[in-house]
Structure formats: structure tokens, C-alpha cells
Amino acid sequence: MNKWIYALALVSAVSTSAKAAECKFSPPSVVMHASVPAASQRLALAGPNRLELGLGQTPAILSHSNGVLIAKYGNGAILSSRQLSISAVRSEIDGALSLPDFIRLVFLGDAPAASSKDKLEAQAVRDGLSLECSQPTYSQLDNVDLFGYTQTRVSGDRYHGYYILDGNVVHYIDIRSTDAFAKHIISTLHKRN
């Protein structure tokens, strides 16, 4: 697994260890994604469905390095966007599932053709993300799946992670901000003309 996933898992485990005993994972129900027009700068996402989302407001700082776009806002919110590779998410790359199917397995608890090895690794990722306590979400926009989760960090900051499954491409958008700001940004996800 990627060092960032390990770091996320460690932070999540420390901050939610007391809650974990009280929470039980329940796969989210699918809802249709209702797009809201973006009245701000837009971020175009590479992939077969030509997706884009609004940045919410003009970032104070916009940086791009090593495939990661980072937007820092005047209100202290931070958004990052990157396209994931299978090695960034899985420790066992020789699993039977594609990356999009593996993400579905993590969030839904089942995927066609998932091996027992795939299921064990998905459970480890699910535990690392503390999905049982983070109220995961699942929405669809045409043939694009959007999975999300929210956590409160030890510092009290709200953290929102979104996996956007666009064909064989998986985008990861994370937003450190208020729930309302993150919800507004992700609500602008739509297909470009």
C-alpha cells in the first residue's frame, strides 16, 4: 500500500479507535447524483465521461505537482485531486479485481468476481478508513459511481474523501473543510459538453 494510505489509516485508527467498537459497517444505498451548476472555476477530470466539478470559489493558492492538484482557499479549506493507480490503493496488485471494482468492494462489501484475498484486503482498507463510523455515501451520475466518506480528525477538522469511478479511471478528491463547503463542491460534479 502507498505510504499515504498507511498514514491515513494510522490517523483514522488513532482518532476513531474508541468509536470503532460502537460502529458497524453498513453499505450505503445508492442515490442519483443531482448536479448543481458551478458558478466558479472548474476542474476538468480526465476520463471517458468528460467530468468536471466547480472549485466552489476562487482558490487563494492553486498548485500542481506529481499528478496532484491542490487548491487552498482563503477560508482555510483545502481541496486536492489526483487520479489513483492500483498501487496507491492495494498492497496486493495481483488481486482479481480492477481498481474501480476494488473501490466498489470497499464501499459496498461485495463485488462480482471478488476473491477471498480481495475481500480481506478490502476489509483492511475499510477498517483503515473507519467506514463503519464515517457515514459512507454512494451516488451515481449516468454510468459514473461516486463514493464518499467524512471524518472528524483529531484536530477537529472535517475531512471528506470522494472516489469518482469513471470507466477504468478512479479520481480521488479530498476536501478539508466544513461539511457544507465539501457538499457544495461535490454537488457540482457533472459531464462537460
Short mmCIF file of N, CA and C in Angstrom, two decimals:
data_model
loop_
_atom_site.label_atom_id
_atom_site.label_comp_id
_atom_site.label_asym_id
_atom_site.label_seq_id
_atom_site.Cartn_x
_atom_site.Cartn_y
_atom_site.Cartn_z
N MET A 1 0.83 -1.20 0.00
CA MET A 1 0.00 0.00 0.00
C MET A 1 0.86 1.24 0.00
N ASN A 2 0.36 2.26 -0.57
CA ASN A 2 1.01 3.55 -0.64
C ASN A 2 1.20 4.14 0.76
N LYS A 3 2.29 4.88 0.96
CA LYS A 3 2.58 5.45 2.28
C LYS A 3 1.49 6.41 2.73
N TRP A 4 0.81 7.06 1.79
CA TRP A 4 -0.26 7.99 2.17
C TRP A 4 -1.47 7.23 2.71
N ILE A 5 -1.75 6.07 2.14
CA ILE A 5 -2.86 5.27 2.63
C ILE A 5 -2.55 4.77 4.03
N TYR A 6 -1.29 4.34 4.26
CA TYR A 6 -0.90 3.92 5.61
C TYR A 6 -1.04 5.07 6.59
N ALA A 7 -0.62 6.26 6.20
CA ALA A 7 -0.72 7.41 7.09
C ALA A 7 -2.18 7.72 7.40
N LEU A 8 -3.03 7.68 6.38
CA LEU A 8 -4.45 7.91 6.58
C LEU A 8 -5.04 6.86 7.51
N ALA A 9 -4.67 5.61 7.29
CA ALA A 9 -5.18 4.54 8.13
C ALA A 9 -4.74 4.71 9.58
N LEU A 10 -3.49 5.11 9.79
CA LEU A 10 -2.98 5.31 11.14
C LEU A 10 -3.70 6.45 11.84
N VAL A 11 -3.84 7.58 11.17
CA VAL A 11 -4.53 8.72 11.75
C VAL A 11 -5.98 8.37 12.05
N SER A 12 -6.62 7.69 11.11
CA SER A 12 -8.02 7.30 11.30
C SER A 12 -8.16 6.33 12.46
N ALA A 13 -7.27 5.37 12.54
CA ALA A 13 -7.34 4.37 13.60
C ALA A 13 -7.16 5.00 14.97
N VAL A 14 -6.22 5.92 15.09
CA VAL A 14 -5.98 6.58 16.37
C VAL A 14 -7.16 7.45 16.76
N SER A 15 -7.69 8.21 15.80
CA SER A 15 -8.74 9.17 16.12
C SER A 15 -10.11 8.52 16.32
N THR A 16 -10.30 7.32 15.82
CA THR A 16 -11.62 6.71 15.92
C THR A 16 -11.62 5.37 16.65
N SER A 17 -10.54 5.03 17.32
CA SER A 17 -10.46 3.71 17.94
C SER A 17 -11.55 3.50 18.98
N ALA A 18 -11.91 4.53 19.73
CA ALA A 18 -12.96 4.39 20.72
C ALA A 18 -14.32 4.20 20.06
N LYS A 19 -14.57 4.89 18.97
CA LYS A 19 -15.84 4.78 18.26
C LYS A 19 -15.98 3.45 17.53
N ALA A 20 -14.87 2.89 17.07
CA ALA A 20 -14.90 1.70 16.23
C ALA A 20 -15.64 0.55 16.89
N ALA A 21 -15.51 0.43 18.20
CA ALA A 21 -16.17 -0.65 18.91
C ALA A 21 -17.69 -0.48 18.88
N GLU A 22 -18.17 0.76 18.70
CA GLU A 22 -19.59 1.05 18.72
C GLU A 22 -20.22 1.02 17.33
N CYS A 23 -19.42 1.10 16.29
CA CYS A 23 -19.94 1.25 14.93
C CYS A 23 -19.87 -0.06 14.17
N LYS A 24 -20.84 -0.24 13.27
CA LYS A 24 -20.85 -1.42 12.42
C LYS A 24 -21.01 -0.95 10.98
N PHE A 25 -20.23 -1.54 10.07
CA PHE A 25 -20.28 -1.14 8.66
C PHE A 25 -21.61 -1.54 8.05
N SER A 26 -22.17 -0.60 7.32
CA SER A 26 -23.39 -0.84 6.57
C SER A 26 -23.20 -0.20 5.20
N PRO A 27 -23.24 -0.98 4.11
CA PRO A 27 -23.04 -0.39 2.79
C PRO A 27 -24.07 0.71 2.52
N PRO A 28 -23.65 1.80 1.90
CA PRO A 28 -24.59 2.88 1.62
C PRO A 28 -25.55 2.51 0.50
N SER A 29 -26.74 3.09 0.55
CA SER A 29 -27.71 2.92 -0.53
C SER A 29 -27.37 3.91 -1.64
N VAL A 30 -27.63 3.51 -2.86
CA VAL A 30 -27.33 4.38 -4.00
C VAL A 30 -28.42 5.44 -4.14
N VAL A 31 -28.00 6.66 -4.44
CA VAL A 31 -28.91 7.75 -4.78
C VAL A 31 -28.42 8.36 -6.09
N MET A 32 -29.30 8.98 -6.83
CA MET A 32 -28.90 9.63 -8.07
C MET A 32 -28.25 10.97 -7.74
N HIS A 33 -27.12 11.24 -8.36
CA HIS A 33 -26.38 12.48 -8.13
C HIS A 33 -27.09 13.60 -8.89
N ALA A 34 -27.53 14.62 -8.16
CA ALA A 34 -28.18 15.77 -8.78
C ALA A 34 -27.16 16.90 -8.88
N SER A 35 -26.74 17.22 -10.08
CA SER A 35 -25.71 18.24 -10.28
C SER A 35 -26.29 19.64 -10.12
N VAL A 36 -25.49 20.51 -9.50
CA VAL A 36 -25.82 21.92 -9.34
C VAL A 36 -24.86 22.69 -10.24
N PRO A 37 -25.33 23.72 -10.94
CA PRO A 37 -24.42 24.48 -11.81
C PRO A 37 -23.25 25.07 -11.02
N ALA A 38 -22.08 25.00 -11.59
CA ALA A 38 -20.88 25.55 -10.96
C ALA A 38 -20.73 27.01 -11.37
N ALA A 39 -20.66 27.90 -10.36
CA ALA A 39 -20.52 29.33 -10.64
C ALA A 39 -19.10 29.79 -10.34
N SER A 40 -18.17 28.88 -10.40
CA SER A 40 -16.78 29.20 -10.06
C SER A 40 -15.85 28.56 -11.08
N GLN A 41 -14.54 28.66 -10.82
CA GLN A 41 -13.59 27.95 -11.67
C GLN A 41 -13.93 26.47 -11.65
N ARG A 42 -13.60 25.80 -12.74
CA ARG A 42 -13.93 24.38 -12.86
C ARG A 42 -12.66 23.55 -12.98
N LEU A 43 -12.75 22.33 -12.48
CA LEU A 43 -11.67 21.36 -12.58
C LEU A 43 -12.13 20.26 -13.52
N ALA A 44 -11.46 20.12 -14.66
CA ALA A 44 -11.79 19.07 -15.63
C ALA A 44 -11.06 17.80 -15.22
N LEU A 45 -11.78 16.69 -15.19
CA LEU A 45 -11.22 15.39 -14.82
C LEU A 45 -11.05 14.55 -16.08
N ALA A 46 -9.87 13.99 -16.28
CA ALA A 46 -9.61 13.14 -17.44
C ALA A 46 -10.38 11.83 -17.29
N GLY A 47 -10.94 11.35 -18.37
CA GLY A 47 -11.66 10.09 -18.33
C GLY A 47 -12.70 10.03 -19.43
N PRO A 48 -13.28 8.87 -19.64
CA PRO A 48 -14.20 8.67 -20.76
C PRO A 48 -15.49 9.49 -20.68
N ASN A 49 -15.92 9.90 -19.49
CA ASN A 49 -17.18 10.63 -19.36
C ASN A 49 -17.02 12.14 -19.33
N ARG A 50 -15.79 12.65 -19.50
CA ARG A 50 -15.53 14.09 -19.57
C ARG A 50 -16.19 14.83 -18.41
N LEU A 51 -15.78 14.49 -17.20
CA LEU A 51 -16.36 15.08 -15.99
C LEU A 51 -15.66 16.37 -15.61
N GLU A 52 -16.38 17.21 -14.87
CA GLU A 52 -15.78 18.38 -14.26
C GLU A 52 -16.56 18.73 -13.00
N LEU A 53 -15.91 19.47 -12.12
CA LEU A 53 -16.60 19.97 -10.95
C LEU A 53 -16.12 21.38 -10.66
N GLY A 54 -16.98 22.14 -10.00
CA GLY A 54 -16.62 23.51 -9.63
C GLY A 54 -15.72 23.51 -8.42
N LEU A 55 -14.86 24.50 -8.33
CA LEU A 55 -13.96 24.62 -7.18
C LEU A 55 -14.59 25.37 -6.02
N GLY A 56 -15.84 25.78 -6.14
CA GLY A 56 -16.55 26.40 -5.03
C GLY A 56 -16.35 27.90 -4.96
N GLN A 57 -15.14 28.33 -5.04
CA GLN A 57 -14.76 29.73 -5.05
C GLN A 57 -13.35 29.80 -5.59
N THR A 58 -12.87 30.98 -5.86
CA THR A 58 -11.52 31.10 -6.40
C THR A 58 -10.51 30.77 -5.30
N PRO A 59 -9.65 29.77 -5.53
CA PRO A 59 -8.64 29.43 -4.52
C PRO A 59 -7.62 30.55 -4.35
N ALA A 60 -7.12 30.70 -3.12
CA ALA A 60 -6.05 31.67 -2.86
C ALA A 60 -4.75 31.15 -3.45
N ILE A 61 -4.55 29.83 -3.39
CA ILE A 61 -3.35 29.19 -3.95
C ILE A 61 -3.80 27.97 -4.74
N LEU A 62 -3.25 27.81 -5.93
CA LEU A 62 -3.51 26.65 -6.76
C LEU A 62 -2.17 26.08 -7.19
N SER A 63 -1.92 24.81 -6.84
CA SER A 63 -0.62 24.20 -7.11
C SER A 63 -0.82 22.84 -7.75
N HIS A 64 0.12 22.46 -8.63
CA HIS A 64 0.06 21.16 -9.28
C HIS A 64 1.46 20.56 -9.27
N SER A 65 1.58 19.35 -8.74
CA SER A 65 2.87 18.68 -8.69
C SER A 65 2.68 17.18 -8.63
N ASN A 66 3.45 16.45 -9.41
CA ASN A 66 3.42 14.99 -9.41
C ASN A 66 2.01 14.41 -9.52
N GLY A 67 1.20 14.98 -10.39
CA GLY A 67 -0.13 14.44 -10.62
C GLY A 67 -1.17 14.81 -9.59
N VAL A 68 -0.84 15.69 -8.65
CA VAL A 68 -1.79 16.11 -7.62
C VAL A 68 -2.04 17.61 -7.78
N LEU A 69 -3.32 17.97 -7.83
CA LEU A 69 -3.71 19.38 -7.85
C LEU A 69 -4.16 19.74 -6.44
N ILE A 70 -3.65 20.83 -5.90
CA ILE A 70 -4.03 21.28 -4.56
C ILE A 70 -4.55 22.70 -4.66
N ALA A 71 -5.73 22.93 -4.09
CA ALA A 71 -6.32 24.27 -4.03
C ALA A 71 -6.47 24.64 -2.57
N LYS A 72 -5.89 25.77 -2.18
CA LYS A 72 -6.06 26.26 -0.81
C LYS A 72 -6.89 27.54 -0.88
N TYR A 73 -7.89 27.61 -0.05
CA TYR A 73 -8.84 28.71 -0.09
C TYR A 73 -8.57 29.70 1.04
N GLY A 74 -9.07 30.91 0.86
CA GLY A 74 -8.92 31.95 1.86
C GLY A 74 -9.56 31.61 3.19
N ASN A 75 -10.58 30.75 3.17
CA ASN A 75 -11.25 30.35 4.41
C ASN A 75 -10.54 29.20 5.13
N GLY A 76 -9.39 28.77 4.60
CA GLY A 76 -8.62 27.69 5.22
C GLY A 76 -8.91 26.31 4.66
N ALA A 77 -9.94 26.19 3.84
CA ALA A 77 -10.27 24.89 3.24
C ALA A 77 -9.19 24.49 2.25
N ILE A 78 -8.99 23.18 2.12
CA ILE A 78 -8.02 22.64 1.17
C ILE A 78 -8.68 21.51 0.38
N LEU A 79 -8.51 21.55 -0.94
CA LEU A 79 -9.00 20.51 -1.84
C LEU A 79 -7.80 19.93 -2.57
N SER A 80 -7.77 18.62 -2.70
CA SER A 80 -6.76 18.02 -3.57
C SER A 80 -7.44 17.02 -4.49
N SER A 81 -6.88 16.85 -5.67
CA SER A 81 -7.43 15.95 -6.68
C SER A 81 -6.29 15.19 -7.32
N ARG A 82 -6.49 13.89 -7.49
CA ARG A 82 -5.50 13.06 -8.17
C ARG A 82 -6.19 11.86 -8.78
N GLN A 83 -5.57 11.33 -9.80
CA GLN A 83 -6.04 10.10 -10.42
C GLN A 83 -5.28 8.96 -9.75
N LEU A 84 -6.00 7.98 -9.23
CA LEU A 84 -5.37 6.89 -8.49
C LEU A 84 -4.88 5.78 -9.40
N SER A 85 -3.80 5.16 -8.99
CA SER A 85 -3.33 3.94 -9.63
C SER A 85 -3.63 2.80 -8.66
N ILE A 86 -3.65 1.60 -9.16
CA ILE A 86 -3.96 0.46 -8.30
C ILE A 86 -2.92 0.31 -7.19
N SER A 87 -1.66 0.66 -7.46
CA SER A 87 -0.62 0.52 -6.44
C SER A 87 -0.78 1.55 -5.31
N ALA A 88 -1.53 2.61 -5.55
CA ALA A 88 -1.77 3.61 -4.50
C ALA A 88 -2.81 3.13 -3.50
N VAL A 89 -3.59 2.12 -3.87
CA VAL A 89 -4.69 1.67 -3.03
C VAL A 89 -4.49 0.25 -2.51
N ARG A 90 -3.90 -0.60 -3.34
CA ARG A 90 -3.81 -2.02 -2.99
C ARG A 90 -2.38 -2.44 -2.69
N SER A 91 -2.24 -3.28 -1.69
CA SER A 91 -0.92 -3.84 -1.41
C SER A 91 -0.69 -5.07 -2.28
N GLU A 92 -1.75 -5.75 -2.61
CA GLU A 92 -1.68 -6.96 -3.44
C GLU A 92 -2.21 -6.64 -4.83
N ILE A 93 -1.35 -6.13 -5.69
CA ILE A 93 -1.77 -5.71 -7.02
C ILE A 93 -2.24 -6.89 -7.87
N ASP A 94 -1.85 -8.09 -7.50
CA ASP A 94 -2.24 -9.26 -8.29
C ASP A 94 -3.65 -9.75 -7.96
N GLY A 95 -4.44 -8.95 -7.26
CA GLY A 95 -5.82 -9.34 -6.96
C GLY A 95 -6.61 -9.47 -8.25
N ALA A 96 -7.77 -10.09 -8.16
CA ALA A 96 -8.58 -10.38 -9.34
C ALA A 96 -9.38 -9.18 -9.84
N LEU A 97 -9.48 -8.13 -9.06
CA LEU A 97 -10.37 -7.01 -9.41
C LEU A 97 -9.64 -5.82 -10.00
N SER A 98 -10.32 -5.11 -10.89
CA SER A 98 -9.82 -3.83 -11.38
C SER A 98 -9.92 -2.83 -10.22
N LEU A 99 -9.26 -1.70 -10.35
CA LEU A 99 -9.31 -0.68 -9.30
C LEU A 99 -10.75 -0.19 -9.04
N PRO A 100 -11.54 0.13 -10.07
CA PRO A 100 -12.92 0.54 -9.79
C PRO A 100 -13.72 -0.53 -9.05
N ASP A 101 -13.57 -1.79 -9.45
CA ASP A 101 -14.28 -2.86 -8.76
C ASP A 101 -13.79 -3.04 -7.33
N PHE A 102 -12.50 -2.82 -7.10
CA PHE A 102 -11.98 -2.91 -5.74
C PHE A 102 -12.57 -1.80 -4.86
N ILE A 103 -12.70 -0.59 -5.39
CA ILE A 103 -13.31 0.51 -4.63
C ILE A 103 -14.77 0.18 -4.33
N ARG A 104 -15.48 -0.40 -5.31
CA ARG A 104 -16.86 -0.83 -5.06
C ARG A 104 -16.90 -1.87 -3.94
N LEU A 105 -15.96 -2.79 -3.94
CA LEU A 105 -15.89 -3.81 -2.90
C LEU A 105 -15.66 -3.17 -1.53
N VAL A 106 -14.79 -2.19 -1.46
CA VAL A 106 -14.53 -1.50 -0.19
C VAL A 106 -15.81 -0.87 0.35
N PHE A 107 -16.54 -0.17 -0.51
CA PHE A 107 -17.71 0.58 -0.05
C PHE A 107 -18.99 -0.24 0.03
N LEU A 108 -19.17 -1.20 -0.86
CA LEU A 108 -20.41 -1.96 -0.90
C LEU A 108 -20.31 -3.31 -0.22
N GLY A 109 -19.09 -3.77 0.07
CA GLY A 109 -18.91 -5.03 0.76
C GLY A 109 -18.98 -6.25 -0.14
N ASP A 110 -19.22 -6.04 -1.43
CA ASP A 110 -19.29 -7.16 -2.36
C ASP A 110 -19.01 -6.64 -3.77
N ALA A 111 -18.46 -7.50 -4.59
CA ALA A 111 -18.21 -7.19 -6.00
C ALA A 111 -18.14 -8.50 -6.75
N PRO A 112 -18.70 -8.54 -7.96
CA PRO A 112 -18.62 -9.78 -8.75
C PRO A 112 -17.16 -10.16 -8.96
N ALA A 113 -16.88 -11.42 -8.87
CA ALA A 113 -15.54 -11.99 -9.11
C ALA A 113 -14.52 -11.63 -8.04
N ALA A 114 -14.95 -11.13 -6.88
CA ALA A 114 -14.01 -10.82 -5.81
C ALA A 114 -13.53 -12.11 -5.15
N SER A 115 -12.22 -12.27 -5.07
CA SER A 115 -11.65 -13.44 -4.41
C SER A 115 -11.63 -13.20 -2.90
N SER A 116 -11.36 -14.24 -2.14
CA SER A 116 -11.26 -14.08 -0.69
C SER A 116 -10.11 -13.14 -0.34
N LYS A 117 -9.04 -13.16 -1.13
CA LYS A 117 -7.91 -12.26 -0.93
C LYS A 117 -8.34 -10.80 -1.15
N ASP A 118 -9.13 -10.56 -2.21
CA ASP A 118 -9.66 -9.23 -2.49
C ASP A 118 -10.53 -8.75 -1.32
N LYS A 119 -11.38 -9.64 -0.82
CA LYS A 119 -12.30 -9.27 0.27
C LYS A 119 -11.54 -8.95 1.55
N LEU A 120 -10.49 -9.71 1.85
CA LEU A 120 -9.69 -9.42 3.05
C LEU A 120 -9.00 -8.07 2.93
N GLU A 121 -8.45 -7.79 1.77
CA GLU A 121 -7.77 -6.51 1.59
C GLU A 121 -8.77 -5.35 1.62
N ALA A 122 -9.95 -5.55 1.02
CA ALA A 122 -10.98 -4.50 1.06
C ALA A 122 -11.41 -4.24 2.50
N GLN A 123 -11.52 -5.28 3.29
CA GLN A 123 -11.88 -5.11 4.71
C GLN A 123 -10.81 -4.32 5.45
N ALA A 124 -9.55 -4.58 5.14
CA ALA A 124 -8.45 -3.83 5.77
C ALA A 124 -8.51 -2.35 5.39
N VAL A 125 -8.79 -2.06 4.13
CA VAL A 125 -8.92 -0.66 3.69
C VAL A 125 -10.13 -0.02 4.36
N ARG A 126 -11.25 -0.75 4.40
CA ARG A 126 -12.47 -0.25 5.05
C ARG A 126 -12.20 0.08 6.52
N ASP A 127 -11.50 -0.81 7.20
CA ASP A 127 -11.16 -0.57 8.61
C ASP A 127 -10.24 0.64 8.74
N GLY A 128 -9.26 0.75 7.84
CA GLY A 128 -8.33 1.88 7.88
C GLY A 128 -9.03 3.21 7.66
N LEU A 129 -10.04 3.22 6.82
CA LEU A 129 -10.80 4.44 6.57
C LEU A 129 -11.90 4.66 7.61
N SER A 130 -12.09 3.68 8.48
CA SER A 130 -13.15 3.73 9.50
C SER A 130 -14.52 3.96 8.87
N LEU A 131 -14.80 3.27 7.78
CA LEU A 131 -16.07 3.47 7.09
C LEU A 131 -17.27 3.11 7.94
N GLU A 132 -17.07 2.22 8.91
CA GLU A 132 -18.19 1.84 9.75
C GLU A 132 -18.69 3.02 10.58
N CYS A 133 -17.86 4.04 10.80
CA CYS A 133 -18.25 5.20 11.60
C CYS A 133 -18.30 6.50 10.80
N SER A 134 -18.05 6.45 9.52
CA SER A 134 -17.91 7.70 8.77
C SER A 134 -19.08 8.00 7.83
N GLN A 135 -20.16 7.28 7.93
CA GLN A 135 -21.34 7.50 7.11
C GLN A 135 -21.01 7.56 5.62
N PRO A 136 -20.56 6.46 5.04
CA PRO A 136 -20.22 6.47 3.62
C PRO A 136 -21.44 6.79 2.75
N THR A 137 -21.17 7.39 1.60
CA THR A 137 -22.23 7.73 0.66
C THR A 137 -21.95 7.08 -0.69
N TYR A 138 -22.99 6.91 -1.47
CA TYR A 138 -22.88 6.31 -2.80
C TYR A 138 -23.91 6.99 -3.69
N SER A 139 -23.44 7.62 -4.75
CA SER A 139 -24.37 8.21 -5.71
C SER A 139 -23.89 7.88 -7.12
N GLN A 140 -24.80 8.02 -8.06
CA GLN A 140 -24.49 7.74 -9.46
C GLN A 140 -24.89 8.91 -10.34
N LEU A 141 -24.05 9.17 -11.33
CA LEU A 141 -24.30 10.17 -12.35
C LEU A 141 -24.14 9.44 -13.67
N ASP A 142 -25.25 9.09 -14.32
CA ASP A 142 -25.23 8.25 -15.51
C ASP A 142 -24.47 6.96 -15.17
N ASN A 143 -23.37 6.66 -15.84
CA ASN A 143 -22.62 5.43 -15.54
C ASN A 143 -21.35 5.72 -14.74
N VAL A 144 -21.37 6.77 -13.93
CA VAL A 144 -20.26 7.13 -13.06
C VAL A 144 -20.69 6.89 -11.61
N ASP A 145 -19.88 6.15 -10.85
CA ASP A 145 -20.14 5.92 -9.44
C ASP A 145 -19.33 6.91 -8.61
N LEU A 146 -19.95 7.43 -7.56
CA LEU A 146 -19.30 8.37 -6.65
C LEU A 146 -19.47 7.86 -5.23
N PHE A 147 -18.35 7.49 -4.60
CA PHE A 147 -18.36 7.03 -3.22
C PHE A 147 -17.68 8.08 -2.35
N GLY A 148 -18.23 8.32 -1.18
CA GLY A 148 -17.64 9.32 -0.30
C GLY A 148 -17.70 8.91 1.16
N TYR A 149 -16.87 9.56 1.95
CA TYR A 149 -16.89 9.37 3.40
C TYR A 149 -16.44 10.66 4.05
N THR A 150 -16.81 10.82 5.31
CA THR A 150 -16.47 12.02 6.07
C THR A 150 -15.95 11.60 7.43
N GLN A 151 -14.94 12.29 7.89
CA GLN A 151 -14.36 12.01 9.21
C GLN A 151 -14.09 13.33 9.93
N THR A 152 -14.04 13.24 11.24
CA THR A 152 -13.55 14.35 12.05
C THR A 152 -12.17 13.96 12.52
N ARG A 153 -11.18 14.76 12.19
CA ARG A 153 -9.80 14.49 12.56
C ARG A 153 -9.56 14.84 14.03
N VAL A 154 -8.46 14.39 14.57
CA VAL A 154 -8.09 14.66 15.96
C VAL A 154 -8.09 16.17 16.22
N SER A 155 -7.68 16.94 15.22
CA SER A 155 -7.62 18.40 15.34
C SER A 155 -9.01 19.04 15.35
N GLY A 156 -10.04 18.25 15.04
CA GLY A 156 -11.40 18.78 14.94
C GLY A 156 -11.80 19.14 13.53
N ASP A 157 -10.83 19.14 12.59
CA ASP A 157 -11.12 19.45 11.20
C ASP A 157 -11.98 18.36 10.58
N ARG A 158 -12.87 18.76 9.68
CA ARG A 158 -13.68 17.80 8.94
C ARG A 158 -12.93 17.44 7.66
N TYR A 159 -12.90 16.15 7.35
CA TYR A 159 -12.20 15.62 6.18
C TYR A 159 -13.21 14.85 5.34
N HIS A 160 -13.23 15.12 4.05
CA HIS A 160 -14.17 14.49 3.13
C HIS A 160 -13.38 13.84 2.00
N GLY A 161 -13.57 12.55 1.79
CA GLY A 161 -12.89 11.83 0.71
C GLY A 161 -13.91 11.32 -0.28
N TYR A 162 -13.62 11.49 -1.58
CA TYR A 162 -14.53 11.06 -2.64
C TYR A 162 -13.77 10.26 -3.69
N TYR A 163 -14.29 9.09 -4.02
CA TYR A 163 -13.76 8.26 -5.10
C TYR A 163 -14.75 8.38 -6.27
N ILE A 164 -14.28 8.87 -7.40
CA ILE A 164 -15.12 9.03 -8.58
C ILE A 164 -14.68 7.97 -9.59
N LEU A 165 -15.56 7.01 -9.88
CA LEU A 165 -15.25 5.90 -10.77
C LEU A 165 -15.79 6.21 -12.15
N ASP A 166 -14.90 6.56 -13.05
CA ASP A 166 -15.23 6.98 -14.41
C ASP A 166 -14.63 5.96 -15.38
N GLY A 167 -15.41 4.94 -15.72
CA GLY A 167 -14.87 3.84 -16.53
C GLY A 167 -13.79 3.13 -15.74
N ASN A 168 -12.59 2.98 -16.32
CA ASN A 168 -11.46 2.37 -15.60
C ASN A 168 -10.61 3.39 -14.87
N VAL A 169 -11.03 4.65 -14.87
CA VAL A 169 -10.29 5.72 -14.20
C VAL A 169 -10.93 5.97 -12.84
N VAL A 170 -10.09 6.09 -11.80
CA VAL A 170 -10.57 6.43 -10.46
C VAL A 170 -9.91 7.73 -10.03
N HIS A 171 -10.74 8.73 -9.79
CA HIS A 171 -10.26 10.02 -9.27
C HIS A 171 -10.51 10.03 -7.78
N TYR A 172 -9.57 10.61 -7.03
CA TYR A 172 -9.76 10.79 -5.59
C TYR A 172 -9.72 12.29 -5.31
N ILE A 173 -10.80 12.79 -4.76
CA ILE A 173 -10.91 14.19 -4.37
C ILE A 173 -11.02 14.20 -2.85
N ASP A 174 -10.14 14.93 -2.19
CA ASP A 174 -10.31 15.08 -0.75
C ASP A 174 -10.40 16.56 -0.42
N ILE A 175 -11.24 16.85 0.55
CA ILE A 175 -11.54 18.22 0.92
C ILE A 175 -11.50 18.33 2.43
N ARG A 176 -10.64 19.21 2.93
CA ARG A 176 -10.62 19.51 4.37
C ARG A 176 -11.36 20.82 4.54
N SER A 177 -12.57 20.74 5.04
CA SER A 177 -13.41 21.93 5.16
C SER A 177 -14.67 21.59 5.94
N THR A 178 -15.57 22.55 5.97
CA THR A 178 -16.87 22.30 6.58
C THR A 178 -17.66 21.33 5.70
N ASP A 179 -18.65 20.70 6.30
CA ASP A 179 -19.50 19.78 5.54
C ASP A 179 -20.20 20.52 4.40
N ALA A 180 -20.69 21.72 4.66
CA ALA A 180 -21.43 22.48 3.64
C ALA A 180 -20.54 22.81 2.44
N PHE A 181 -19.29 23.22 2.68
CA PHE A 181 -18.39 23.57 1.59
C PHE A 181 -18.08 22.34 0.73
N ALA A 182 -17.76 21.21 1.38
CA ALA A 182 -17.46 19.98 0.65
C ALA A 182 -18.67 19.50 -0.14
N LYS A 183 -19.84 19.56 0.48
CA LYS A 183 -21.06 19.13 -0.20
C LYS A 183 -21.33 20.01 -1.42
N HIS A 184 -21.10 21.31 -1.28
CA HIS A 184 -21.30 22.21 -2.42
C HIS A 184 -20.37 21.85 -3.58
N ILE A 185 -19.09 21.64 -3.28
CA ILE A 185 -18.13 21.33 -4.34
C ILE A 185 -18.51 20.03 -5.05
N ILE A 186 -18.77 18.98 -4.29
CA ILE A 186 -19.05 17.69 -4.93
C ILE A 186 -20.40 17.70 -5.66
N SER A 187 -21.32 18.58 -5.23
CA SER A 187 -22.62 18.66 -5.90
C SER A 187 -22.51 19.23 -7.30
N THR A 188 -21.39 19.88 -7.63
CA THR A 188 -21.22 20.45 -8.97
C THR A 188 -20.67 19.45 -9.99
N LEU A 189 -20.36 18.22 -9.56
CA LEU A 189 -19.84 17.22 -10.48
C LEU A 189 -20.84 16.97 -11.61
N HIS A 190 -20.38 17.08 -12.83
CA HIS A 190 -21.25 16.85 -13.99
C HIS A 190 -20.39 16.52 -15.21
N LYS A 191 -21.06 16.12 -16.27
CA LYS A 191 -20.37 15.84 -17.54
C LYS A 191 -20.22 17.14 -18.32
N ARG A 192 -19.01 17.34 -18.86
CA ARG A 192 -18.77 18.52 -19.71
C ARG A 192 -19.48 18.33 -21.04
N ASN A 193 -19.77 19.43 -21.68
CA ASN A 193 -20.37 19.39 -23.03
C ASN A 193 -19.32 19.10 -24.06
#
